Each structure stands twice: as structure tokens, then as C-alpha cells.
PDB file of C-alpha atoms and ligand atoms in Angstrom:
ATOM      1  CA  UNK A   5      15.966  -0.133   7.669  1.00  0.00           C
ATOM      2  CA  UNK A   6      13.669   1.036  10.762  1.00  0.00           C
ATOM      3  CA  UNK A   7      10.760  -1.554  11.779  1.00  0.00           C
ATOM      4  CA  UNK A   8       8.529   0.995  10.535  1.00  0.00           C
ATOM      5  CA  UNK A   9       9.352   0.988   7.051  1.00  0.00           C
ATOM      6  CA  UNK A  10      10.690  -2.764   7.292  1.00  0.00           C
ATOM      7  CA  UNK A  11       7.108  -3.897   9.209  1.00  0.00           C
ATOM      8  CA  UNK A  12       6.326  -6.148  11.931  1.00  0.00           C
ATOM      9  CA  UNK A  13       2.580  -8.215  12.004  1.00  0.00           C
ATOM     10  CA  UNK A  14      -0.079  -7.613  10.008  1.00  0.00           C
ATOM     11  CA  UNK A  15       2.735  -5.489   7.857  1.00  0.00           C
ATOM     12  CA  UNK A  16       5.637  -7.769   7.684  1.00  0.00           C
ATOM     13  CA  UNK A  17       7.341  -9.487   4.390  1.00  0.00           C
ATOM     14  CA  UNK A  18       5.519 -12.439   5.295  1.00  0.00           C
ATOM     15  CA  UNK A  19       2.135 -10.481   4.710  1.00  0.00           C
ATOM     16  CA  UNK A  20       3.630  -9.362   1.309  1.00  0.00           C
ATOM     17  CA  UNK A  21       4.511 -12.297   0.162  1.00  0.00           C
ATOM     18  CA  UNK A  22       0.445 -12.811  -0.012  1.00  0.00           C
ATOM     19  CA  UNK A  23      -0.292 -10.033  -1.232  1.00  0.00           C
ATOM     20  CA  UNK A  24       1.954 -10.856  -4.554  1.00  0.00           C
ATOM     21  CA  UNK A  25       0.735 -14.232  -4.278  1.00  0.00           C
ATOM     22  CA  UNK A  26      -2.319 -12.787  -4.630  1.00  0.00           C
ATOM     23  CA  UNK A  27      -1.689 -10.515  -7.448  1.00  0.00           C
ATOM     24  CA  UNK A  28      -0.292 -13.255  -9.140  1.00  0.00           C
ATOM     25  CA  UNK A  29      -3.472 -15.172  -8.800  1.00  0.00           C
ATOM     26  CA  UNK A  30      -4.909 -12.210 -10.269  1.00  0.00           C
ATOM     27  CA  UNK A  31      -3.485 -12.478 -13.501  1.00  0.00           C
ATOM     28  CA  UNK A  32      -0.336  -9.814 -13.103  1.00  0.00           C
ATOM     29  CA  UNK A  33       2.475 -11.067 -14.694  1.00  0.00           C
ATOM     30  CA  UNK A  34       5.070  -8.578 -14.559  1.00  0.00           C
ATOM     31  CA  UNK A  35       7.482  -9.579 -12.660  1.00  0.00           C
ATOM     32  CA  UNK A  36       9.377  -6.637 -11.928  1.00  0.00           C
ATOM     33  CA  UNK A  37       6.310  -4.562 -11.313  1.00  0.00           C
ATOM     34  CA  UNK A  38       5.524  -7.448  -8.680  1.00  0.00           C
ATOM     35  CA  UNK A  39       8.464  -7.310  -7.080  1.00  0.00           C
ATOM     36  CA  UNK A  40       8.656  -3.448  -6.660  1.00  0.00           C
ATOM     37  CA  UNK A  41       5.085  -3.832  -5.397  1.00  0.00           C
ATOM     38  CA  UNK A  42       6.704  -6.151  -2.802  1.00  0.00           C
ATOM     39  CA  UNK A  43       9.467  -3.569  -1.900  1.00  0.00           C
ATOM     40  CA  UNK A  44       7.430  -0.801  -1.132  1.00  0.00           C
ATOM     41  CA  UNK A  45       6.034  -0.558   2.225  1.00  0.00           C
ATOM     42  CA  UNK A  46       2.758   0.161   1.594  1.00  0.00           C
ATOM     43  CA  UNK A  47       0.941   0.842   5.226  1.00  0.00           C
ATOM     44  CA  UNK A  48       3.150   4.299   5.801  1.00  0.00           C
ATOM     45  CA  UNK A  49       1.042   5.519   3.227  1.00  0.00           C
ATOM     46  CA  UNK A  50      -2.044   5.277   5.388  1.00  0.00           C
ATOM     47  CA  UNK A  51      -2.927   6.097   9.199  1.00  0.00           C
ATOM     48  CA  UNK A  52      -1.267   3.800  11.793  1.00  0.00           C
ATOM     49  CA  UNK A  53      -5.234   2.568  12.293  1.00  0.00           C
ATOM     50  CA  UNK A  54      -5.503   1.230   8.801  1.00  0.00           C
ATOM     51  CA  UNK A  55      -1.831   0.037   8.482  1.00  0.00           C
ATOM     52  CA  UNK A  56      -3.167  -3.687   8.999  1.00  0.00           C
ATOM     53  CA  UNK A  57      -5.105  -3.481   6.163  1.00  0.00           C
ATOM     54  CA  UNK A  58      -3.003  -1.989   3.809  1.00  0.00           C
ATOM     55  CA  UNK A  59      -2.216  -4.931   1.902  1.00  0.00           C
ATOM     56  CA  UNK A  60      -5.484  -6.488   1.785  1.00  0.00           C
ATOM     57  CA  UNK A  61      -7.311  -6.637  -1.732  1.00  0.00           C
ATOM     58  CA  UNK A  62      -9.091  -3.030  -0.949  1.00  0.00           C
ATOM     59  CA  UNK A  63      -8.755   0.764  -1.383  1.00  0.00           C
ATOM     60  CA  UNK A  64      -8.492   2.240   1.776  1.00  0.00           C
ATOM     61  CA  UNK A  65      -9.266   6.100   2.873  1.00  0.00           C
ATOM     62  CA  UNK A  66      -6.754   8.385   2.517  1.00  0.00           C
ATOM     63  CA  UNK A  67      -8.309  11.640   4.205  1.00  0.00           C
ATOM     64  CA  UNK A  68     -10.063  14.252   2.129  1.00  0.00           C
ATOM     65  CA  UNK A  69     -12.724  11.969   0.573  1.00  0.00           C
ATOM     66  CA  UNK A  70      -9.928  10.366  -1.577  1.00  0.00           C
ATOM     67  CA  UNK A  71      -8.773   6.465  -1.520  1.00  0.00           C
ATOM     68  CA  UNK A  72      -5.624   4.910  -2.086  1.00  0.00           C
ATOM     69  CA  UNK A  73      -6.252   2.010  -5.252  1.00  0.00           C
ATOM     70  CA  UNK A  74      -6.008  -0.935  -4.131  1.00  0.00           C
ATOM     71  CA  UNK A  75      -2.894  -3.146  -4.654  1.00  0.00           C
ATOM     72  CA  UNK A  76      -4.422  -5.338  -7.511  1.00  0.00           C
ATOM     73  CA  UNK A  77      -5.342  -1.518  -9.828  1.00  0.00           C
ATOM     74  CA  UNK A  78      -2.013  -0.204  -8.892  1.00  0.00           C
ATOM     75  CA  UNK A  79      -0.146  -2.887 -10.572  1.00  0.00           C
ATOM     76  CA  UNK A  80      -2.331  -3.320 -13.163  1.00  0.00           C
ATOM     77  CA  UNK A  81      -2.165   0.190 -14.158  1.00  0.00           C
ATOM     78  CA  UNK A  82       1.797  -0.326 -13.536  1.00  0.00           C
ATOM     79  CA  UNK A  83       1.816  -3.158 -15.505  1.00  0.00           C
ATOM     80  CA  UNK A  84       0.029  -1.629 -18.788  1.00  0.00           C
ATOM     81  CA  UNK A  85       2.142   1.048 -18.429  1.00  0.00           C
ATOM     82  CA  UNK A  86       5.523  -0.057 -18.630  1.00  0.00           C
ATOM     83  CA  UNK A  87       4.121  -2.638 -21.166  1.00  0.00           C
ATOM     84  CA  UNK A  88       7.381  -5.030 -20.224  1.00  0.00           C
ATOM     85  CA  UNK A  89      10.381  -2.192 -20.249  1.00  0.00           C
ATOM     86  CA  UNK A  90      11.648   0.383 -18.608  1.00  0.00           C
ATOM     87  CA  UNK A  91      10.282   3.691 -18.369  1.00  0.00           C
ATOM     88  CA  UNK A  92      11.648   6.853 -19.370  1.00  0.00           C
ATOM     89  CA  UNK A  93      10.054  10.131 -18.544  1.00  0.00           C
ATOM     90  CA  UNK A  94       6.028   9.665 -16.597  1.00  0.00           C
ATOM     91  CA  UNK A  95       3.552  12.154 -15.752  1.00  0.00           C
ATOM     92  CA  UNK A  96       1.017  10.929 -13.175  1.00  0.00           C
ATOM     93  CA  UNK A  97      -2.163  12.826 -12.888  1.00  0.00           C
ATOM     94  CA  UNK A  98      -3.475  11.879  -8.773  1.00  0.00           C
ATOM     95  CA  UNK A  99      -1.033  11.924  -6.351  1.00  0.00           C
ATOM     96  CA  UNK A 100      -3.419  10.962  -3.837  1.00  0.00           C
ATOM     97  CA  UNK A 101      -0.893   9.552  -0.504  1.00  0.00           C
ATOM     98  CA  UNK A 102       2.069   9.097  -3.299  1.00  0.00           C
ATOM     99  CA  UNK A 103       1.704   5.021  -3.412  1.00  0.00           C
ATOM    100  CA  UNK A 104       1.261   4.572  -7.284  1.00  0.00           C
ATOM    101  CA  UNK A 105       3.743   7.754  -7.405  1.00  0.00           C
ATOM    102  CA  UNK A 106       6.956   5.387  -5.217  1.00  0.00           C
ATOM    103  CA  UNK A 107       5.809   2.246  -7.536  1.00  0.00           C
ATOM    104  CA  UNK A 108       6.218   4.278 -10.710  1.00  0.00           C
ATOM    105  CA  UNK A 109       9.654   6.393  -9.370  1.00  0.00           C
ATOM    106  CA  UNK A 110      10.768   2.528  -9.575  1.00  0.00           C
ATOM    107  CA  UNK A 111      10.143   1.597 -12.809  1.00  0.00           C
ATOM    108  CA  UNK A 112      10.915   4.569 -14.580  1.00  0.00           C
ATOM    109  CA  UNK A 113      13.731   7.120 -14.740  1.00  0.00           C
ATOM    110  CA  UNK A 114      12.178  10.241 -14.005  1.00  0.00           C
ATOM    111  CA  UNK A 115       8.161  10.894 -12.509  1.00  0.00           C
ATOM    112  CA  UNK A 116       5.887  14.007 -12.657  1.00  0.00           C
ATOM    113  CA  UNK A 117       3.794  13.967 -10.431  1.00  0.00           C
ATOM    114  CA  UNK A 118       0.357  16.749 -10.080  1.00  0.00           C
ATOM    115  CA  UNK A 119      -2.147  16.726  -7.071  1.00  0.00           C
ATOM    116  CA  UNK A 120      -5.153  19.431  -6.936  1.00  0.00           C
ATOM    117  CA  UNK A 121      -5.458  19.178  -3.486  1.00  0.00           C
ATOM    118  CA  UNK A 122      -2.220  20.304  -1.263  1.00  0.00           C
ATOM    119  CA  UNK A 123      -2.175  18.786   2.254  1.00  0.00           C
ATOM    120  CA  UNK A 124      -2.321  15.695   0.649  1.00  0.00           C
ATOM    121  CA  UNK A 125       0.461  16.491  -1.996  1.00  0.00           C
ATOM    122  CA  UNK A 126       2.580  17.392   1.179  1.00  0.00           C
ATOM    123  CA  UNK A 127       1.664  13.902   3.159  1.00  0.00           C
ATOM    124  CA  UNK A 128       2.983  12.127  -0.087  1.00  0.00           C
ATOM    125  CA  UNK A 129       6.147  14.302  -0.262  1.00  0.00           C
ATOM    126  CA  UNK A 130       6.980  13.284   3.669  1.00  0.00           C
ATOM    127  CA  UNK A 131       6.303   9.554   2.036  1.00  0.00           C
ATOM    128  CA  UNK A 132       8.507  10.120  -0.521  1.00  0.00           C
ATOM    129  CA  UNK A 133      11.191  11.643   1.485  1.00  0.00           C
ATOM    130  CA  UNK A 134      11.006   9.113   3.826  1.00  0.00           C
ATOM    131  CA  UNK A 135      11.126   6.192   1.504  1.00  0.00           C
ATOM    132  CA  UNK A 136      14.562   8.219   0.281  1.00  0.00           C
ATOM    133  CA  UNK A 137      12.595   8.720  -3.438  1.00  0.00           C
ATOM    134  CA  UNK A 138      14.380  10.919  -5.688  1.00  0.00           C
ATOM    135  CA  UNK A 139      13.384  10.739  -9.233  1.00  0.00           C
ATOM    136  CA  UNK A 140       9.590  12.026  -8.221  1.00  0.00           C
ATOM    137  CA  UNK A 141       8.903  15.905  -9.008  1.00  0.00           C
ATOM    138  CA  UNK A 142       5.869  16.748  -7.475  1.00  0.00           C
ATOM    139  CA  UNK A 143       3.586  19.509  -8.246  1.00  0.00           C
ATOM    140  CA  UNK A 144       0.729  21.359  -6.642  1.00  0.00           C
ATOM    141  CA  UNK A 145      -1.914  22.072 -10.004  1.00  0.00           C
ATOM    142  CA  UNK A 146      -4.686  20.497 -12.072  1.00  0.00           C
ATOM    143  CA  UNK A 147      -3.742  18.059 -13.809  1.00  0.00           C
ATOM    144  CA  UNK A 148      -6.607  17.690 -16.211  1.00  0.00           C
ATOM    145  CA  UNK A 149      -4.750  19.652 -18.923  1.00  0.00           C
ATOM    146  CA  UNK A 150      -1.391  17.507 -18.082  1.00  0.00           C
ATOM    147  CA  UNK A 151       1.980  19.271 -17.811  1.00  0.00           C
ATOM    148  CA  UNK A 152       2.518  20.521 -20.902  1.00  0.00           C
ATOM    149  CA  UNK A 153       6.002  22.179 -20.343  1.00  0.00           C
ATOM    150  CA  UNK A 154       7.602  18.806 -19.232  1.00  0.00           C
ATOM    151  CA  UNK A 155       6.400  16.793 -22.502  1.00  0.00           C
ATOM    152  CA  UNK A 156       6.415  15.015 -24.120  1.00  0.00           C
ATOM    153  CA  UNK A 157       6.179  11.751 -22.085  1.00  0.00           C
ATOM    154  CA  UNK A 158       7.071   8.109 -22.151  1.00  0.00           C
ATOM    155  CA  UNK A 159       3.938   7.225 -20.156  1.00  0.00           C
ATOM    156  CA  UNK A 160       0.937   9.239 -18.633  1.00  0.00           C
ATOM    157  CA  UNK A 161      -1.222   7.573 -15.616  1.00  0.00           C
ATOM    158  CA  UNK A 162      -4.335   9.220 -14.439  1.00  0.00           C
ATOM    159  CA  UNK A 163      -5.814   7.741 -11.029  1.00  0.00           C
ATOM    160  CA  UNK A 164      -8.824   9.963 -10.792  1.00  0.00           C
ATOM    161  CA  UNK A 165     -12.058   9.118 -13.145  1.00  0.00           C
ATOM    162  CA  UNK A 166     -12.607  11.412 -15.961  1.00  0.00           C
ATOM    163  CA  UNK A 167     -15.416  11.045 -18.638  1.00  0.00           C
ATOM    164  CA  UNK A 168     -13.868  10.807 -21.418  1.00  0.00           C
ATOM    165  CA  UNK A 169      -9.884  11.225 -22.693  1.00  0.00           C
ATOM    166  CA  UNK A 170      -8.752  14.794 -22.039  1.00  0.00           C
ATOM    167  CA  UNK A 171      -7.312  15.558 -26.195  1.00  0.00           C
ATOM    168  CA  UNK A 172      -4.798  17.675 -24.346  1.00  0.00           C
ATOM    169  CA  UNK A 173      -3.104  14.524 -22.696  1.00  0.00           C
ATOM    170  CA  UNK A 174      -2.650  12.649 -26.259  1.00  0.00           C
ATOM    171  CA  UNK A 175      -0.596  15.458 -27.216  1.00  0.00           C
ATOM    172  CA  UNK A 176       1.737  14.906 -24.912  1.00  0.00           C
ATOM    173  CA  UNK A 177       2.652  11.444 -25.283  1.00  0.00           C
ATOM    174  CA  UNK A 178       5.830  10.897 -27.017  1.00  0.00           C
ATOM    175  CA  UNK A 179       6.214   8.627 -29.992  1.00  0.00           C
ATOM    176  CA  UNK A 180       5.929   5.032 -28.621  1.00  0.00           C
ATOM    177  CA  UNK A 181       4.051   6.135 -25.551  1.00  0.00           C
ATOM    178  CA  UNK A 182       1.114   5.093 -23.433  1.00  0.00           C
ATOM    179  CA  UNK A 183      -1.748   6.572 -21.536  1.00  0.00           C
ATOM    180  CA  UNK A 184      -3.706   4.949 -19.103  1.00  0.00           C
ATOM    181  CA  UNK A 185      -6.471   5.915 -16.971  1.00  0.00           C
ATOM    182  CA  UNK A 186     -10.381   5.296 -15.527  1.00  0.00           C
ATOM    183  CA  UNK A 187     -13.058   6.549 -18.014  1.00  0.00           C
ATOM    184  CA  UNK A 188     -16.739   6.618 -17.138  1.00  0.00           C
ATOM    185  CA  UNK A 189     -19.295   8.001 -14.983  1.00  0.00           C
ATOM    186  CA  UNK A 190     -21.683   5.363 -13.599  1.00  0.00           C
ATOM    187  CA  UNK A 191     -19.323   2.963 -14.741  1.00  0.00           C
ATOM    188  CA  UNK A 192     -15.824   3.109 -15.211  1.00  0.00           C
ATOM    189  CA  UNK A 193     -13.201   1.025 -17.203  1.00  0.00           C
ATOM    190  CA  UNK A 194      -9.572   1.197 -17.426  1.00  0.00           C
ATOM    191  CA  UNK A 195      -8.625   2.982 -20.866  1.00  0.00           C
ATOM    192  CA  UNK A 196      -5.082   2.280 -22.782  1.00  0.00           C
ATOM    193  CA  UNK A 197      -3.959   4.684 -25.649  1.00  0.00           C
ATOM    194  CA  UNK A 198      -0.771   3.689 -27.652  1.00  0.00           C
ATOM    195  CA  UNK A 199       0.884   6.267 -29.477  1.00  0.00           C
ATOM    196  CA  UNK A 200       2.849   5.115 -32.232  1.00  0.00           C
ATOM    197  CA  UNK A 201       4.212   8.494 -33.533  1.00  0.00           C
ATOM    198  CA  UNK A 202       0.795   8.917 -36.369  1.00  0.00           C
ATOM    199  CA  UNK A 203      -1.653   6.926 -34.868  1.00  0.00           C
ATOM    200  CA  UNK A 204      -3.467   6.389 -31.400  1.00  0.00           C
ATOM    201  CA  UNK A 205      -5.051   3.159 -30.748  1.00  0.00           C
ATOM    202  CA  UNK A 206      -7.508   3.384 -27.922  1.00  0.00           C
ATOM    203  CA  UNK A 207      -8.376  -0.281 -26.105  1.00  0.00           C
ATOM    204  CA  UNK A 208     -10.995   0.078 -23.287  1.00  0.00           C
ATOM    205  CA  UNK A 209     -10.630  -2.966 -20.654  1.00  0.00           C
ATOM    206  CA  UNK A 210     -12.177  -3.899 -17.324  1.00  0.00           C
ATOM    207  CA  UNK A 211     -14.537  -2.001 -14.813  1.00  0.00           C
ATOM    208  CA  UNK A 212     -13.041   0.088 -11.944  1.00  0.00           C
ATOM    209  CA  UNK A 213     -13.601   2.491  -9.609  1.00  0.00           C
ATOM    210  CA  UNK A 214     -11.907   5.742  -8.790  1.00  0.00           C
ATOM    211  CA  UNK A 215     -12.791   9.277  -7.593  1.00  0.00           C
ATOM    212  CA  UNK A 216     -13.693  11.565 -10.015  1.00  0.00           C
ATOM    213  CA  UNK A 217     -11.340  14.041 -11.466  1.00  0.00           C
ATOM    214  CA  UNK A 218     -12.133  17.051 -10.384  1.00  0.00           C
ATOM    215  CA  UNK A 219     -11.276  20.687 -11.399  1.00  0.00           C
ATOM    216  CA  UNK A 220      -9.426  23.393  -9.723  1.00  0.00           C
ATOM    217  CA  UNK A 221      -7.182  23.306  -6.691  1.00  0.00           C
ATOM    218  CA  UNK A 222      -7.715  23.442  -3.148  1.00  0.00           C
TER     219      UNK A 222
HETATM  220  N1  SAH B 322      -2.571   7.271  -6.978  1.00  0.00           N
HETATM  221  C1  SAH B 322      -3.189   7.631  -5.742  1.00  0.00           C
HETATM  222  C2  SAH B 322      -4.704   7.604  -5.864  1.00  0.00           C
HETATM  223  C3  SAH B 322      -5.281   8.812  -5.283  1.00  0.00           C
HETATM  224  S1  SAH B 322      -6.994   9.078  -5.557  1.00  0.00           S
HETATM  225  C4  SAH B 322      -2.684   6.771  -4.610  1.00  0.00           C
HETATM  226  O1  SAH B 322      -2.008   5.777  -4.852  1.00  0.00           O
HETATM  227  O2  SAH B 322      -2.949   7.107  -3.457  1.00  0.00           O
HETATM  228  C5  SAH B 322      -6.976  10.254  -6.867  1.00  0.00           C
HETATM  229  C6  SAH B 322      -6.305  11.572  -6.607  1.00  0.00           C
HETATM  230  O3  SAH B 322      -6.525  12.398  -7.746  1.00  0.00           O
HETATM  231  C7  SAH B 322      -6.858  12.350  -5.401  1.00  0.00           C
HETATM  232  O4  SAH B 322      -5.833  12.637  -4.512  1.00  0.00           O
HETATM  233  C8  SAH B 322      -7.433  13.617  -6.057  1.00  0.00           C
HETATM  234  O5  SAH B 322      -7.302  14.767  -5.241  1.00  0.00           O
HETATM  235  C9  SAH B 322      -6.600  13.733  -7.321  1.00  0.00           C
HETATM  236  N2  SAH B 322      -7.202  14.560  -8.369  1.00  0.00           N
HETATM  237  C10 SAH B 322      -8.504  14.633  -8.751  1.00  0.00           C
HETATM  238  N3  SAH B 322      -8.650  15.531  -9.751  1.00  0.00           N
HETATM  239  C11 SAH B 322      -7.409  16.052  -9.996  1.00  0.00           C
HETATM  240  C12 SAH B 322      -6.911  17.018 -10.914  1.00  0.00           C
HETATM  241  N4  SAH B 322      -7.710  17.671 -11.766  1.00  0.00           N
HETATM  242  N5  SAH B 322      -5.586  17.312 -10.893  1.00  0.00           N
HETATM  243  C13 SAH B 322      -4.744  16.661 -10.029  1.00  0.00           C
HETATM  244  N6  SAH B 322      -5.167  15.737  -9.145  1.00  0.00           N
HETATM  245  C14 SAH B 322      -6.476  15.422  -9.126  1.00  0.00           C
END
């Protein structure tokens, strides 16, 4: 592996190795979702400037007035989503730099991913390419009506703040799937739907903070 993927300093496995400490102290217990969060070098998904930081507790800029999540909400949202087994077939809506995209390409078998706004869709391909990910398809669209011509899926992830469940999503969840993603305005909170093939059982849980979903593409 080169010693920019591998790390050296303020991005080495030693500074990893806190940050699942950390997470761990944070209440995630998934074990493989902490260990792929351990894998994945997270810093070459932000400028050089901000690589000491990128495993720090924070979301960091990402160019374009988006943010990458920070590690805790990424493994959270990993965590809830795979729901302790393996993933089959995910759509995430929010590329953003690709970092939730390479965490999810791990835990499942195949990953749609859809990003509104395109130089940033083609930084996360070079991160994907370079991290040798091949399981990710990933789309230049809107992704507030999902993909409907790929469902239905095992697991949808939004990572941009919409106000309320978009109906369109719940339709393509396959039986036995899950949804989660931010939901407020002022104030956000992390929103799980379970599908059990009749029913959807909506559970709202703790505050976050993402960007807003927004419409169109650019
Ligand atoms: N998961 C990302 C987080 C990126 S921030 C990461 O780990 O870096 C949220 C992303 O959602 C932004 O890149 C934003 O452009 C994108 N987004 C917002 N509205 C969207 C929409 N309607 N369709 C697709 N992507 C959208």
C-alpha cells in the first residue's frame, strides 16, 4: 500500500485506533462496521490541509458548501443500516467526497450511489478508484425521487436533510429493508423506516446535522 493511503502522523493506524476507540465510547457496537471504519483511509477524502483532522470527532468541508459527516454519524448511520448483517443491494442518496459511499461498498454487495452536484461526484469516483472500489455505481441525478429503475433495495441512506420522508423512497425498499436518513429543518433527527413486506415502522432518534437536500443538478 502507498504511505498515502497507508498514512503517516496525524493519519497513521495509530490515530485510528482512537478514533474507534472513540466510537466505541460512543456507543457503536458493530463491530464489523468499526473495523471497516478503521480500514478506510479517511483523510484522501479531504484536501491535504485538512488531512490531520480527518479523524477527529468533526465534519469537515468538502468544497461546494457541502461537509463530509463526521466519523461518529457515518457509522451510526452504517450501523442502523446493516442492522447486524450483510447487505445486499444499497442506494445512497449524497455522495458528497464518496466516504459513507467506500464504508457502505464494504458492507454490502452492491452500492448505488446519486450526487446532484458533478465535480464532486467525479472527486469521489477518483476516491473510489483509488481505494480499488468496485461494487459502487455512481450516478450524476437527484436523488430525491431515489432510483427507481434499480429497486427495489436492501437498504436506502440519505446524507442530505430533507423535511420529511420522500413516499417515493418507501416504495423502493424491498421486503425486510431499511431507510435511514436526517429529517428536519431547524432541527434534525436521524429517521429509521423498517419495511417488513406490509408494514413500515418509522422510529425517529437523535439530533443531527446535515446539509439540506436540495433539488436539481448542477
Ligand atoms: N455522504 C457524504 C456526505 C455529503 S454531504 C460524505 O461522506 O461525504 C451531502 C451530499 O448530498 C452533498 O454532496 C450534496 O450535494 C448531496 N445532495 C443534496 N441534495 C441532493 C439530491 N437531491 N440528490 C443527490 N444528492 C444530493
Amino acid at each position: 500500500m502507498n504511505s498515502k493511503i497507508s498514512g503517516i502522523g496525524m493519519t497513521s493506524q495509530r490515530t485510528r485506533v482512537r478514533m474507534l476507540e472513540r466510537l466505541r465510547s460512543q456507543g457503536i457496537k458493530d463491530e464489523v462496521v468499526l473495523e471497516v471504519m478503521g480500514a478506510i483511509p479517511r483523510h484522501i477524502f479531504v484536501d491535504e490541509a485538512l488531512a490531520s483532522r480527518a479523524y477527529d470527532d468533526a465534519s469537515l468541508p468538502i468544497g461546494f458548501g457541502q461537509t463530509i459527516s463526521n466519523p461518529y454519524t457515518v457509522a451510526r448511520m452504517s450501523e442502523l443500516l446493516r442492522a447486524g448483517s450483510k447487505l445486499g443491494k444499497v442506494l445512497e442518496i449524497g455522495t458528497g467526497c464518496g466516504f459513507q459511499t467506500s464504508v457502505l461498498a464494504r458492507l454490502a454487495q452492491e452500492v448505488f450511489s446519486v450526487e446532484r452536484i458533478a465535480p464532486l461526484l467525479a472527486k469521489a469516483r477518483e476516491h473510489l478508484r483509488e481505494l480499488r472500489v468496485l461494487n459502487v455505481r455512481a450516478r450524476h441525478a437527484d436523488g430525491t425521487m431515489g432510483l427507481p429503475e434499480q429497486a427495489p433495495f436492501d437498504g436506502i441512506i440519505m446524507t442530505a436533510a430533507a423535511t420529511r420522508v420522500p413516499p417515493e423512497l418507501l416504495e423502493q425498499l424491498a421486503p425486510g429493508g431499511r431507510l435511514v436518513m436526517p429529517v428536519g429543518t431547524a432541527e434534525q433527527r436521524l429517521c429509521l423506516v423498517e419495511f417488513d413486506g406490509k408494514e413500515y415502522r418509522q422510529t425517529m432518534l437523535e439530533a443531527v446535522r446535515f446539509v439540506p437536500l436540495l433539488p436539481g443538478v448542477t
